[in-house]
Every structure is written in C-alpha cells, then in structure tokens.
Amino acid sequence: LTPPRHRPVDSRIYPRFAGVRTFMRLPHLRDLEGLDAAAVGIPFDTATSFRPGARFGPEAVRSASALLRPYHPAFGVDVLASISVADYGDLPVAPGDTVGTYRRIEEGLAPLVDAGVFPLVIGGDHSITLAELRALAVRHGPMALVHLDAHTDTWDEYFDQRYFHGTTFKRAAEEGLVEPAASVQAGMRGSLFGASDLEDARALGFEVIPSEQLRALGPDAYARTVRARVGDRPAFLSFDIDFLDPAFAPGTGTPEVAGFSTAEAVALLRSLRGIRLVGCDVVEVAPPYDGPGQPTATAAANVALDLLALRALSK
Amino acid sequence: LTPPRHRPVDSRIYPRFAGVRTFMRLPHLRDLEGLDAAAVGIPFDTATSFRPGARFGPEAVRSASALLRPYHPAFGVDVLASISVADYGDLPVAPGDTVGTYRRIEEGLAPLVDAGVFPLVIGGDHSITLAELRALAVRHGPMALVHLDAHTDTWDEYFDQRYFHGTTFKRAAEEGLVEPAASVQAGMRGSLFGASDLEDARALGFEVIPSEQLRALGPDAYARTVRARVGDRPAFLSFDIDFLDPAFAPGTGTPEVAGFSTAEAVALLRSLRGIRLVGCDVVEVAPPYDGPGQPTATAAANVALDLLALRALSK
Amino acid sequence: LTPPRHRPVDSRIYPRFAGVRTFMRLPHLRDLEGLDAAAVGIPFDTATSFRPGARFGPEAVRSASALLRPYHPAFGVDVLASISVADYGDLPVAPGDTVGTYRRIEEGLAPLVDAGVFPLVIGGDHSITLAELRALAVRHGPMALVHLDAHTDTWDEYFDQRYFHGTTFKRAAEEGLVEPAASVQAGMRGSLFGASDLEDARALGFEVIPSEQLRALGPDAYARTVRARVGDRPAFLSFDIDFLDPAFAPGTGTPEVAGFSTAEAVALLRSLRGIRLVGCDVVEVAPPYDGPGQPTATAAANVALDLLALRALSK
Amino acid sequence: LTPPRHRPVDSRIYPRFAGVRTFMRLPHLRDLEGLDAAAVGIPFDTATSFRPGARFGPEAVRSASALLRPYHPAFGVDVLASISVADYGDLPVAPGDTVGTYRRIEEGLAPLVDAGVFPLVIGGDHSITLAELRALAVRHGPMALVHLDAHTDTWDEYFDQRYFHGTTFKRAAEEGLVEPAASVQAGMRGSLFGASDLEDARALGFEVIPSEQLRALGPDAYARTVRARVGDRPAFLSFDIDFLDPAFAPGTGTPEVAGFSTAEAVALLRSLRGIRLVGCDVVEVAPPYDGPGQPTATAAANVALDLLALRALSK
Amino acid sequence: LTPPRHRPVDSRIYPRFAGVRTFMRLPHLRDLEGLDAAAVGIPFDTATSFRPGARFGPEAVRSASALLRPYHPAFGVDVLASISVADYGDLPVAPGDTVGTYRRIEEGLAPLVDAGVFPLVIGGDHSITLAELRALAVRHGPMALVHLDAHTDTWDEYFDQRYFHGTTFKRAAEEGLVEPAASVQAGMRGSLFGASDLEDARALGFEVIPSEQLRALGPDAYARTVRARVGDRPAFLSFDIDFLDPAFAPGTGTPEVAGFSTAEAVALLRSLRGIRLVGCDVVEVAPPYDGPGQPTATAAANVALDLLALRALSK
Amino acid sequence: LTPPRHRPVDSRIYPRFAGVRTFMRLPHLRDLEGLDAAAVGIPFDTATSFRPGARFGPEAVRSASALLRPYHPAFGVDVLASISVADYGDLPVAPGDTVGTYRRIEEGLAPLVDAGVFPLVIGGDHSITLAELRALAVRHGPMALVHLDAHTDTWDEYFDQRYFHGTTFKRAAEEGLVEPAASVQAGMRGSLFGASDLEDARALGFEVIPSEQLRALGPDAYARTVRARVGDRPAFLSFDIDFLDPAFAPGTGTPEVAGFSTAEAVALLRSLRGIRLVGCDVVEVAPPYDGPGQPTATAAANVALDLLALRALSK
C-alpha cells in the first residue's frame, strides 16, 4: 500500500497567495501516521543576545514558503512525491523561560522522534537546537553535526546563563548529543571577543572552517571534508540564517558582513547529497529586520526545501 | 444540547505569537456543522483602480488577529462563547479574472449561506462584495446595506468593465441585492471626478452621509439614522478600511485624508447594536502599504471582532 | 474667448497610476499663456536644521497627487474648470548654496508673477518661502501672511547663517515682504530654546496662536481672527506640513507631537474661503521619513488642492 | 551655592543631529552629586508577551530626544534650568532572565534613590517597573500609582512565570510597593481574555478608568480623580506607550486600537501639575515596529520631557 | 542634416533630484520625428501570479533613472549622442483586463514600430511582452528572443486564462512572433511544479540555460551561444528583473533565490554587443516590495541604459 | 609604563544592545592623553548631489558598531589591546555652509593631529575628506591616497561651488594635500557625464582602477599596485560606502550597481596590511535609505574596524 503523499493546496485552484499559511501550504496535521517528515515551528527568541524577533520566524518562513513548488530541478526530484510531508504547527514555548521551553520542545518533539518522522524545524533563535538534539539523541545517540553559521555558538555562558543562543553547541557536546569528531562547523567570521572563541570550538573536537577558508574550498572540497567526518552516522544539519551575508539575509539577530550568497549556500547544501540526515533546522530568521520583500524569509524557505530534498534523497 | 464552541488556541500554552495563523487562532474548518459564523478570506485585488495588494489582506488580518481576545469589554460579551466561530480559509479566486472570481465566490459562499453560517469576509478589494451579496441574496433577498467607506463605489464602469471595485454598489442596486431605501453609505470624502459621483449614489436611492456630516452627527445620531432606514431587514455591513484616515490605515489602495480614527470608527460600529446582520466584510487592506507595525491589519482585525460581536448580540 | 482649461490626463484612458508624474497629471508647461495657476516645485533642503530630504518633496507630492480629482465636494467646485492650471516643473536650485538658490527662485518665479499666474509652490524646506515672498512682493508689496506651522520660523540666525529654514519669517518681516500686523501664525507647539522663541515672533508684530489655543478656537473663530487681520490685502498662505501631527505627516524634518489631524487641517483651511490669495506653498515634506503608504505626501497633495480651490474661489 | 545645571550640548555649535546620543544630549554621568533627576535606560524585553524589541527603546528614545529643547511653553518653564538633569546611561540587565534583571535594576537604582535623584526610566518592557518600584519603596514606602496604559497589567502569571510584563501591578500591590487605594489606572481598552481582566485590577483596589470613560472625562475631571486619590503621597507615574493609539505609537509590543492621540495624552499629563512625583517611566517602545520617521520614539521622548517638567514643577 | 539629439535636463542647472520624472530626465514627447528610440511605460500588473505592484514599475524606474548619465564607460559611448531618445510616456492600459490591455498596447506601439523607433519598454508584469512582440512582428516577423529571467514563462494557462505573466513565451511561439530555434532563455532556477516546466520550453524549441549552467558558462560562452542562435535576425531582449537575486532586486513579484548579481548581469548584457536589437523590455519591477534605497528600480534603470547602449552600438 | 587601553563596555555586564551608543561602546573622551586612535564623527551632508542623509551616518555607524568585538580573527589581533582607542564624539559642523564646516573640521581635528592621535572619521558626505586632509597635511605633508569608491570625485565644480562631495580629490590634489603619483583610486563604475570624468582624475596623476579591472585584479594584485605607488609614504585611506554594491549598502547618496560585496571589500582592505596609515574615513552612509536591518551601517562599522586593525598592524 502506498503511504499517503500530502500535496500543497492546488495552485490551479488556490493561487499561491491564497489560503492559511502552512509550510508550503501543506496540511496542518498533528496525526503522524504515514508521515515521513514534518515542518515544525519553534517560535522562541528569549535566548537572543542582540536583536530579538525570531519568535516570528516560523510565521515568516511559512508565509514565504507559499512560493515554493514541490519539484527540485537541481536534484531532479519531486520532493513531496518522494516523502510524505505535513506542517505539524508550532511547539509550545514559554517566552522568558529558556529551560522551561527546552522541556516543552523535548516533549513536543518526542512523538515525532518516536514515530520516525523527520523534523524540519523552523526557529526561533539558535538556543532551541539543544532541545532538538536532546529529543533526537534519545533515538539516534550522539549525532554528527553539520553546522553552517557565522558563529560557532560554543561559549560557556552568557549573563550567568548556561543556556543561550551562543552556548548551544558547547552544551550539545558536553551532553553527548553530538559527536564533535564527526562534526563540521563552517562559515565562521566576524570580530570576536578573543582568539579563544574559535579555539574553544576546536578544543571541543569540532572541525571549524572559517568563511574565507570555506569560500576557498568550494562545494566539492567542503562536501569531501564533511563526508570524511560524518560517514554513515546519523547527522543533524543546523542552518543559521546568518551564514548568509546581510545583503541576502538582513533579517537576523547578529548579522556578520562578508557572508555567503544564497547561490553559494545552496551549492554547499546540494553538495551534501547522500548524508544521512535525521533532523535539521533553519534558525535565527528575525522578520522585524527583514526587508519589505522579505528576502530573509524567502531564503530560509528555500533552504528548508533543500533540506527536505536532502532527506528525500537519503532515504 | 450545547453546540460546540470553538476557542482560540490556548494562550496559556501557545503564546499569541505561536501557531499557524488562522483568524483569532481559531480552528481551520471546512465542516460547517454547529458553526454560527466563519471568517472567510477572499484574496482578490484584480479590480483595484490604484494600489493593488489587497490579495494579501486575508493573510495580514489573520496575522494581526492573533492579538485579539474573545471577551469584548465595551459590549460585555465573550464573543466566542456566544457564537461558534471558525476560520473557513480562503475561497478560490482567479487573479486577473473578476467575473470568473465572482462565480467562484458565489459557489464558495453558497454552503455557508445554506447552512445559515454568518460570513465574516476578509478582503480583498471591494469588488468582491458584489459576489458576497449575490450569495446572500439567494437566502435573504434584497438586504439593507450599512456601508462605511470613503467612497460610494457607485460608478457605472471603469475601463469598459462593469465589475470593478468602484462599481460594486451600483451593480448591487441594479441586481436587486440591496435595497437602497433601507441603506446608508457614510464616511464619503475626498476629491471627485464631478458632483455626480455622490449624486449618482443618491439617485440610486442610497442615503449618503459625507464625512464632515457624519463627524457632526456622532454615533448616536448616526445609529438613529441607520435604524430608521434598516429597521428589521436583514442587513449587510461593508467596512472599507479606507473609511479610516491614512494615519490609522495607511495600507489601503485609494487612501483619502481627513478620515476617521479607530476610536471614532468603533464608536460608530458599537452604536449599531441590535441591527440584524446577515453578513459583513472588511475590505481593501493592502499590506504592502502598511507600516512596519501593521496598524492597518490590526485595525481591520479589531473591526472584524466588533462585527462578530454585533452578530453575537443580534442573535 | 474662453481661456484654455487644462485637464488631467483622462482617467478613463490612463488609470491614475499611469503616466509621467506631474501635479495632478496636468500638462507640464513652461508657456504661461492663459494660465491662472501653476504648480511649481522647489527641491531644496540645504537649509534644514534636522532631517534633510525635502528636496524629494516635489517628486513625492506629484506622485501622490495622481489620486486627486478635480471636483472639490466640500466647496462644490470643479477646481480645474474654474481656473486654468498646469505643472511648471521645478525651478533651478543650487544644493549647498541657500543664497544662490534664493537668486534662482526669484528669477524663476518672476515670469509667473509678471504674468499674474498664481504660484502653488511645492517645497522644499521652509527657507524657500523667503525667496517666493521676494518674487511676489515685487508685484504685490507687503503681503498678509497666513502661516500654519508647528514653528514660527522667526529665529535670527543659525550657525552664523541668516538664511535658514528657521529664520524665514524674521527676514520676511525685516525685508518688508509681509505685513506682520496683517498676519497670523498658528499651530505652534513643542519644546523651545526659550520663551523668547514665541515672543520674538510677537515682537515682530505677528499674531501667534499656539496649537492648544488654535484647537480651542476651532475653524470659525480662527477664520474670524484671520479675516480681521488680513482684510482685503493680498495674502500668502504658507503650510508647513509639520503643522500636522507626526501620525498624519511623519515624513518631515522637525516633527512635533500633539499636532493636528488632516481633518482638523482641512477644516481650518476651508474656513478661509474668500481670502485673497496671491501665492502659497506646502513645504517640509521629507519623503525618506514617510511611511510605506506615503501618508505625508498624500496629505500635502490634498492641502495643495485645497489651496488651489481657495484661489479658484477668491477670483 | 547654586547647584550645577547641566545643559544639552549647545545647539548653536553642535546641530541637534550631532553628537553622541544621550537623553536630550545631556552629559552622560555616573556621578550623582548635585543631580536632581537622571534619565536611566533599562533595555530589557524578555518579559514581552507579543512583539519583542523594547530592549532598543532606550537607544531610540535617546535618539529622538535630540529634538527636544529645554523650555516647555505649555508650563512656561525651562525644565533644565529648574532641575539639574543628566543621562545616567543604561542599567545592567540579563536578557533571558527576568528575576536576575530585577536584582540588577534594584541594585542599579539604589544609588539614585539614596541620593534623592529622581529617576526618569526609559524602558524596556513593562516588567521592569516592578523592580523600579522595589527600589523606590525602600525610601518612599507604598506609593500612589498614576498609570496610563491600554492594559492593567494585573494578571497573576504567564507561562508559569510570576514576573512578566502583564503581571507587574499585581505583584506591586502584593509586595506593598504601591497603594492601590491611592492609585489610578487609565486608558484601558481592547479585547480581553475575560471580564475578570479588569475586575481583578479593581479587586486589588485600583481605580480603573477605561479609555472611553477617560475620553469622556477629559483632562480636568481626570486630574480631579487622580488628585483625590493620590493626595500628597509620593507618586510614581508609569506611561506605557501603548496608551497612545497605534497611529501615534505603532512601535510597541501589544498595540490596541482606539487609543489616545499625543495631543490628548499631553493634555492629560499636563493636568497633573502639582502631583508629588518620586519616580516615573516610559515603557514598551519597540523600535523595530516604529515607522521610518520614528513617531513612537518621538512621542516617548516628548512624554519624558513632560514628566521631567512635572517633577520640576512639583519641587 | 543631423537629427535632433535629445539630452537630459542639464544637471549643471537642475540637479539630478530636480524636475518632472521622465526616463533619464529626457523630454516627454509624443512626436516621433527624428527619434531613434523611446522609453515607453506599460503600467500593468493584472496578470501577476503572486505579488502585484508592477503597475508602479514605470514610475519607479523613471525616478531611479534620474541618476543615470549619458556616457557608458564600459562601452566607451555617449548613448544619447549616438541615438536620439525621448520618453514617450505610458501606454493606455485597462487594469483588470489583460486582453483589453493587449489591444491597447498593440495600438499604442504601432506608431513607434511604423516609424522605426526602438521601444525600450518599462513594465509592468511579463504578460505585456506578448503584446509588444505582436506589435513588433508586424514589421520584423518572427524574432529571435534573448530572454534573461528566473522562469521560462511557457506555461499553457493559469486559472483558465491563456494570457498571464507565466504563459507569455508559449503564446509568442504559438503565434509565430518569436523563432524558438533562434532564441535563448537563460537564468532559470527555483522550485517547479514539475520537470515539465523546463521541458515544455525546450519542446517549443527554445534553448534553456538554467542559472547554475549560465554561471558556469560566463559572459563569453553565453554570448557565443546567443550569437550562434540569433545570428543576424532581428532580436528582442526581455529582461525580467527577477533574473537578479532578491538581494539585488527584492522588489519583484515572484523572487527566486540564488540569482545573479548586477555585476554578473551587466557582464552578460555587455557580452551581447553587436546583436541586432529591434526591441526590448525590463519587466516585473514591483516597487512596493523594493527596499528604502530602491535598489530594484536602480538596477532596472541601469539595465535599461545598457539596453539602449546595445541598440546604439548595433546601428 | 603601559598606556591605558580603553575597552568597550563589558559585554558580560552590559549586553551589546545596552548603553549609550559610542563607537564600539568605547569611552567618549575629549582628553587625548594616551590615545592612539579616535573615532570622530562628522555629521555633514550639505555637499551631497543626490540623496542627503549622511549627517546621520555617525549615529548609525555608532549604533551598528555595538556588534563589533575587539579581536580581529583574519589578522589575529585584538585591535583594542594593540592600540588605545576612544570615541571623540562629533566635530562641530554648520549645516548649509560647506566652507564654514571645513574651518570647523580643520580646527576640530588639529588637536588630534598635534597629539599624533589617528583619526578614524565617520562621515558625513565625501566633501569632508578635504578638510580632514588639510588638517593632516599640516603634520604629514602630501599624503598617498588609497581611495575605494564608485566615483573619482574629481569634478571641478558643481552649481558654481568648488567644494562639493564630487570635487574633493581635485581640490586635494590642487592644494597639495595628496600626492596623486603615490595614490590609487579603485572601484569606479557607473554611467558618466563624459569620458573626461575618469580622464580628469588620471590627468591629475591618480591611478584609476575601474571596478571591472579591480575585480579582475583581485586582492593580491591590487595590493601590489597600491604598495608600488604608496611605498613608505604616510597614507590616507578613504572608503566611500558606495564602493559596495547597493545590495550590500543601499543606504548611500549616489548608489551605483555592479559594485563590490563586503566579502570582496574586506579582502581588498586586508590585503593592504603594512601600509603606513595616518588617517582614514568611512563616508556617505545615508541611514534614511538603509534597510530595516541596517546593512549599510553594519558594513561601515566593520570597515571601520578593519581600518583600525590596519593602523594597529602598521605601528
């Protein structure tokens, strides 16, 4: 029996600007039966160090995703015909309470993890990734991290708080949720508090590829580096939208200049075909700082489709 | 047996910024069983004479409606406890084809009219009201029109087209959908092509109250005028957001200065308590022209709640 | 022989959003033959003390004026059928050189003054009014000033410069271009450098009506005050857009809160019917600070139409 | 001996658009010697229920305050010649940690309270007021609260958190920081979760004046009501910028339509002359949602000047 | 006898921010005598599938073109000294009526085609190109199409409508207006409804070069490909602004990420020197979605100048 | 004895969004003792030929610089530990009076030049560079100019004015402030009034590298060219933000498409390590035209940090 394949609202009947905004205008479901993957919003931004607003990230990415179509020409695959995808809605969060929100996220993702439904998480600030990793590690154990970001997010604490959007991957390594030796952080750039900001990430065992080096490598060499470390492990891909240059993604909390274009970013993502993804997120979209044409949300929606396509191709 | 009362997503679990954007975060339903009223989007703006963009009106009003709460303190009523309301989603439309869209709207609204479900329509440009009236007239016959707008929308044609956002109420009168003698148009202002612009509306039988006169009347005298004409007839209230001044509603297609504040507008609306509403719409919200804080969509969402409250109170 | 009456581009053929942006889409003419009035842009903002940008005021007001129609319902007059109006384009200016610009304005306006063509000037910052008054005084002698503004603009100098947007009316009085005893400044408000800011204006002979007092007076009493002072003199009406509250006119250089709504402003203007206007301007529209729906430019365009109507009615 | 009177940077040398942005371009001092009042920023927005961004409120209000001048014509007083004022900078805060921030605010304000320096606090979300009241109550005991806001902020908790921007005044009453019987909350409006939202505030002992009633009262009757309750007590005035209508203050976290104009607001504030203010704040300015001309920050800066003037007049 | 060479308004007298906005501040003429080329606006966006607003494209491009100067350094040619250019204004359109607009465009362009005046059309959505091609084919027969766009625009219909901005080039091929075998479509990218979206274009005979392939080719190889197909045929170049990445052109109706920079785009255009252009357009500029500095309109104006230069060089 | 090293406000106590906005949140000092470098604002835009607004450049760059951290990973240096830097505030300027402002700038910079404090000037329009060069030439004599800009700024005059933002480097050469034979202007592009626009710069002796040529050269060859001309001379680096493409820097007065990305720009700047900088500026940031996320100001702040790093490394 063929599992149900959810399709977006029919654009021949409802134009793409019509209808309640779910991810790609897919059904909004809480029933996981037959689902391969689900878009899940986590509208949380309490753990932001500079510009808040990422709590409206899921809304904005859903809105921009109305333009997405199911066929991915670069991969030659109809993503939604390959895997059954729906919009699971947003998880509960507690604004002002990071630890309380972590508990809610872990509980909220557990049913998806149990059911083997691939979570495509739309953030939210980067603090949420820790709770996502906790939920997935229950099933998958320590995962390989494929991290594209302007920052390593490996500080130890911030204002006496151990859980913040800049401490996520230190905590994830400490908690054994990711295997640094199998992980690659790439795209780092911008001024730092000190040399230790990058060294600390390396000391944890991560491979760190700064932006200039990543640009010099190009997609093929990057993909070889990732594959060499990740191998067959279950992998989690975390895409912080500030990996992109502010020209392409102005709507984010801690922008860093000299970043990547969307053309560069999708070339890097597409080079990863075959990686065994078990989860992913796109985070740090802060709509109040986006331009009138919403380029940041549009970029994030397209990254999300690429991630779904990578999942579809890895099955 | 108590009919089901739909409630918004629980704000104690999902903050108001969370969740898929439906009207007031009510359930998105196509099943009309037990419903008293339904928010219905009609994302159409092909018939706009100046600034288009109202096709994104339903999305913006749904987004802004996340801030609405069910209890209406001015009326002292919990609107959603009084009537059972859901979000019916958007009707199909055909961008570029007004007549084809009218057919889709009439077909789309018919099940609601048949089931006696009160339609709270979110536009869309003002052309859509004609199709709404056609759908409602099947059940209610010629209705009283309570019209708040900067324009009478009683031109005869526009660029050889009889169906346009400026011809709606001439057509409605000609087609016998509204009873001009029972109707009141109020708020008219701004420069005209000629004196006939207002005279034509009066010649059709409408009472026309220009803005200066309306402001001089105040809510009580306005309500008396409306009640005297409407009486017990089934009434349709059409609220064009350009009734408001551009300071309060910049995001609209044909703004006219010297308009009404939201405080003035809600006072007028609330004076109409007891009118027998059978349908209503809030139209001409053009989000691309709204300010960063989205005051226009916020105003429209609040007007929509007032209209639901009027319906709840008229039952 | 009937003089030619210029009409806007025909909106039945060219929608209001079509065509090269001239004022009200009237012909762009340099030939003054048969003209009663001309819209004239003066795109100058060098003499601005806070936010520049008014050099783009003429462009923005022309753009917004596309929405204007020739019939003025409050006065019951087709303005463009009563007087023959065209767009004279912009005068030459020298950015960075106020005195050089004054010379250009005086030379630029001279042909209109000679021909008896009523100038409807679109600024530009308020410094330009001095040069306009110089040009008009050649024909009319000292004029009555009807001034609506948040500021009296009667400082003595600014940064060693005697010609600045805050010194215009001190200079005008000193040069004998206006007759303070026949003049009224109204709408003043906001914090000052000292009590002398208003006293100086009064010492020059102007009647100064602060905003609270003006609001208390209302249109009728204001009009009586103006008429009592102006009498039959040739009058110049200068409308600084910051007379309006920033909610109605955010796009201006030195906004002051607690200002007037457009409804209040047009009521005041319309109360002046019968004043013998020989010139007027609308100044200080700074489009970079306007909202996405351009409420400031829209307000200015409507004020301009009211001024034209006042001229049409005074003939 | 005359105490030092701090003056803004001299606008005849440094134009108002020049210089490091402190409040009114006053000196940035941490030395309290000889100070009567200090502007203090508290850039915190973790406790926001809808739109965050108020952490940038102090920056925006300082920027807009560059337009303020020291002489207050409505009161006829040079505020900065009457009292000695400086900018104390921002207090330390811990984003993501409300309780930790409260501790920092209390410690941060203690030196000002000890020295009898009047704090003019620029927020930040409304949660910070509780910590301000704690700091002031050490010296003044239970204070009279003069509260202008669209909301009573008397909920009991929010997402299991007792300290949130909607619970401030319930906590303040419980902790004995304010005397509800001597307090007036005014301006409330907008939809509610239930009738209890207002009743709870009244049950705590506050007088609650909804917006329609406040508008009907007008400044004089409002002032009488306040004076009758406040008497000679030390009073704290808390001005939530959402007291203003979104047309006047779009840049705020939880806007409610049908609010007050700045003209209405300053008339109300000015009616309070003589109240014995010991502290005040202007909160909930969220700059990412402000318009391009920054009307919200401009309004807040003007409110702040009125509050300083009230303090100057009450000495 | 030398034909008249129209020049922009003299920037030494009228700064570039001054004057009525025509294309490059050239004369607005309807007299074609002696003209080589004319900028023609077609303000139509009824046939838009997602974001409307392109009806304001001609206004925005004219406004941005004020910055253009006549000398093109990359080509080493004074464009306006080589060919005589004017602004022909906008053609009549009928908003809401695509077929009626086509008729108006065909009639409107006929005099230019008859007179051999090269039309530089500023759109408007991409549907208008079909009518342009019809007008030009009367003189030139089937033309070679040089098409730069993110989409092939070769769908068969949309909402029962055969004339839409996504069906233009299927219709053009069917009507024999373009010769697909002599044509190249380049820049295609983004998700699709299915693989057929590109295959259909190829089945019609077009060469389709997706964006990744175009980027790999570079300007020289691209130009060789185009020249090989176009040869000496009369060619029409259609530039959809969404060929550019949303970072460079956010103001468009259906943005696709991973597009081209303006540096890449002008390099591609300039590689085409020598192509025998008989017409061209720049379409899909939707100003409501442009950024505050209007980068999209600025890019379009520069593309337009490059197209004029190509025409000047091909003569 | 170690000179004092000023550090930014401690981000562990005051989050980066907190505190009065000075450059990098460094102390605001007028005492030059022990200082190596000082950020100096010059808020002047009177000499702007198109869009004004650069007077707000210093405020915006200071605001964006709050995100900067002291360690520069590409150079491997803690900039603020290597040199002692403070914010000197803004210099006095006279809006509307370029010559008067030049005098103020020269007097204002003299103490820094005397004390050997490196000025990092934040503009303001490009006219200010002439006065900066005059102040520096008193100590250093004719300097090498390293100029990154879309324009050579070597016109002779503008509207009868010899001092304008487009004449700066012609004047600087004439006055002997720079040594053209030791200077390089790079990044020029965009349409011109004539071929002479570039030829004039070359005739003055400057090496001019247009944008296409600069892109082809790349950082290493560019650096070789600069070093070959500059040698050991004291050098002044002037960075006009319009060197960047409008996608990266929309907030500027005279944008030119096909410019440089921030990644390209910082690579070029970093290639200059070792140049003997004695002064620098970043000019033409016009915040009213920046996007909501302020990418232009963010880019300028990062360029400023790179310039400080170059200075730190050249000591």
PDB file of C-alpha atoms in Angstrom, chain C residues 13-15 17-22 28 30 43 55-56 59 62-63 87 89-93 95, chain E residues 13-15 17-22 28 30 43 55-56 59 62-63 87 89-93 95:
ATOM      1  CA  ILE C  13      -7.988  56.076 -20.690  1.00  0.00           C
ATOM      2  CA  TYR C  14      -4.974  56.285 -18.453  1.00  0.00           C
ATOM      3  CA  PRO C  15      -5.608  54.904 -14.971  1.00  0.00           C
ATOM      4  CA  PHE C  17      -1.355  55.077 -11.679  1.00  0.00           C
ATOM      5  CA  ALA C  18      -0.286  55.685 -15.295  1.00  0.00           C
ATOM      6  CA  GLY C  19       1.700  58.428 -16.921  1.00  0.00           C
ATOM      7  CA  VAL C  20       4.592  60.716 -16.181  1.00  0.00           C
ATOM      8  CA  ARG C  21       4.116  62.204 -12.714  1.00  0.00           C
ATOM      9  CA  THR C  22       3.162  65.839 -12.981  1.00  0.00           C
ATOM     10  CA  HIS C  28       3.961  70.105 -17.919  1.00  0.00           C
ATOM     11  CA  ARG C  30       6.643  76.442 -19.439  1.00  0.00           C
ATOM     12  CA  PRO C  43      13.517  70.830  -4.498  1.00  0.00           C
ATOM     13  CA  ARG C  55      14.478  68.033  -1.949  1.00  0.00           C
ATOM     14  CA  PHE C  56      12.426  64.987  -2.873  1.00  0.00           C
ATOM     15  CA  GLU C  59       8.564  64.363  -6.603  1.00  0.00           C
ATOM     16  CA  ARG C  62       3.453  64.960  -7.603  1.00  0.00           C
ATOM     17  CA  SER C  63       3.308  61.188  -7.233  1.00  0.00           C
ATOM     18  CA  ASP C  87       2.650  71.951 -13.801  1.00  0.00           C
ATOM     19  CA  GLY C  89       8.111  71.787 -13.323  1.00  0.00           C
ATOM     20  CA  ASP C  90      10.861  72.519 -10.830  1.00  0.00           C
ATOM     21  CA  LEU C  91      12.825  75.716 -10.502  1.00  0.00           C
ATOM     22  CA  PRO C  92      16.615  75.524 -10.706  1.00  0.00           C
ATOM     23  CA  VAL C  93      18.280  75.248  -7.324  1.00  0.00           C
ATOM     24  CA  PRO C  95      22.143  72.360  -3.372  1.00  0.00           C
TER      25      PRO C  95
ATOM     26  CA  ILE E  13      21.294  73.795 -13.816  1.00  0.00           C
ATOM     27  CA  TYR E  14      18.834  71.288 -12.484  1.00  0.00           C
ATOM     28  CA  PRO E  15      20.392  68.846 -10.007  1.00  0.00           C
ATOM     29  CA  PHE E  17      16.974  65.246  -7.964  1.00  0.00           C
ATOM     30  CA  ALA E  18      15.072  68.069  -9.707  1.00  0.00           C
ATOM     31  CA  GLY E  19      12.426  68.076 -12.372  1.00  0.00           C
ATOM     32  CA  VAL E  20       9.473  66.041 -13.504  1.00  0.00           C
ATOM     33  CA  ARG E  21      10.485  62.381 -13.580  1.00  0.00           C
ATOM     34  CA  THR E  22      10.828  61.205 -17.138  1.00  0.00           C
ATOM     35  CA  HIS E  28       8.410  63.701 -22.716  1.00  0.00           C
ATOM     36  CA  ARG E  30       4.619  62.004 -28.440  1.00  0.00           C
ATOM     37  CA  PRO E  43       1.954  50.078 -16.070  1.00  0.00           C
ATOM     38  CA  ARG E  55       1.971  48.852 -12.358  1.00  0.00           C
ATOM     39  CA  PHE E  56       4.173  51.254 -10.428  1.00  0.00           C
ATOM     40  CA  GLU E  59       7.197  55.390 -12.155  1.00  0.00           C
ATOM     41  CA  ARG E  62      11.838  56.736 -14.182  1.00  0.00           C
ATOM     42  CA  SER E  63      12.566  58.022 -10.692  1.00  0.00           C
ATOM     43  CA  ASP E  87      10.300  59.419 -23.054  1.00  0.00           C
ATOM     44  CA  GLY E  89       5.137  58.296 -21.548  1.00  0.00           C
ATOM     45  CA  ASP E  90       2.932  55.380 -20.630  1.00  0.00           C
ATOM     46  CA  LEU E  91       0.647  53.466 -22.929  1.00  0.00           C
ATOM     47  CA  PRO E  92      -3.031  53.210 -22.022  1.00  0.00           C
ATOM     48  CA  VAL E  93      -3.872  50.069 -20.086  1.00  0.00           C
ATOM     49  CA  PRO E  95      -6.384  47.231 -15.141  1.00  0.00           C
TER      50      PRO E  95
END
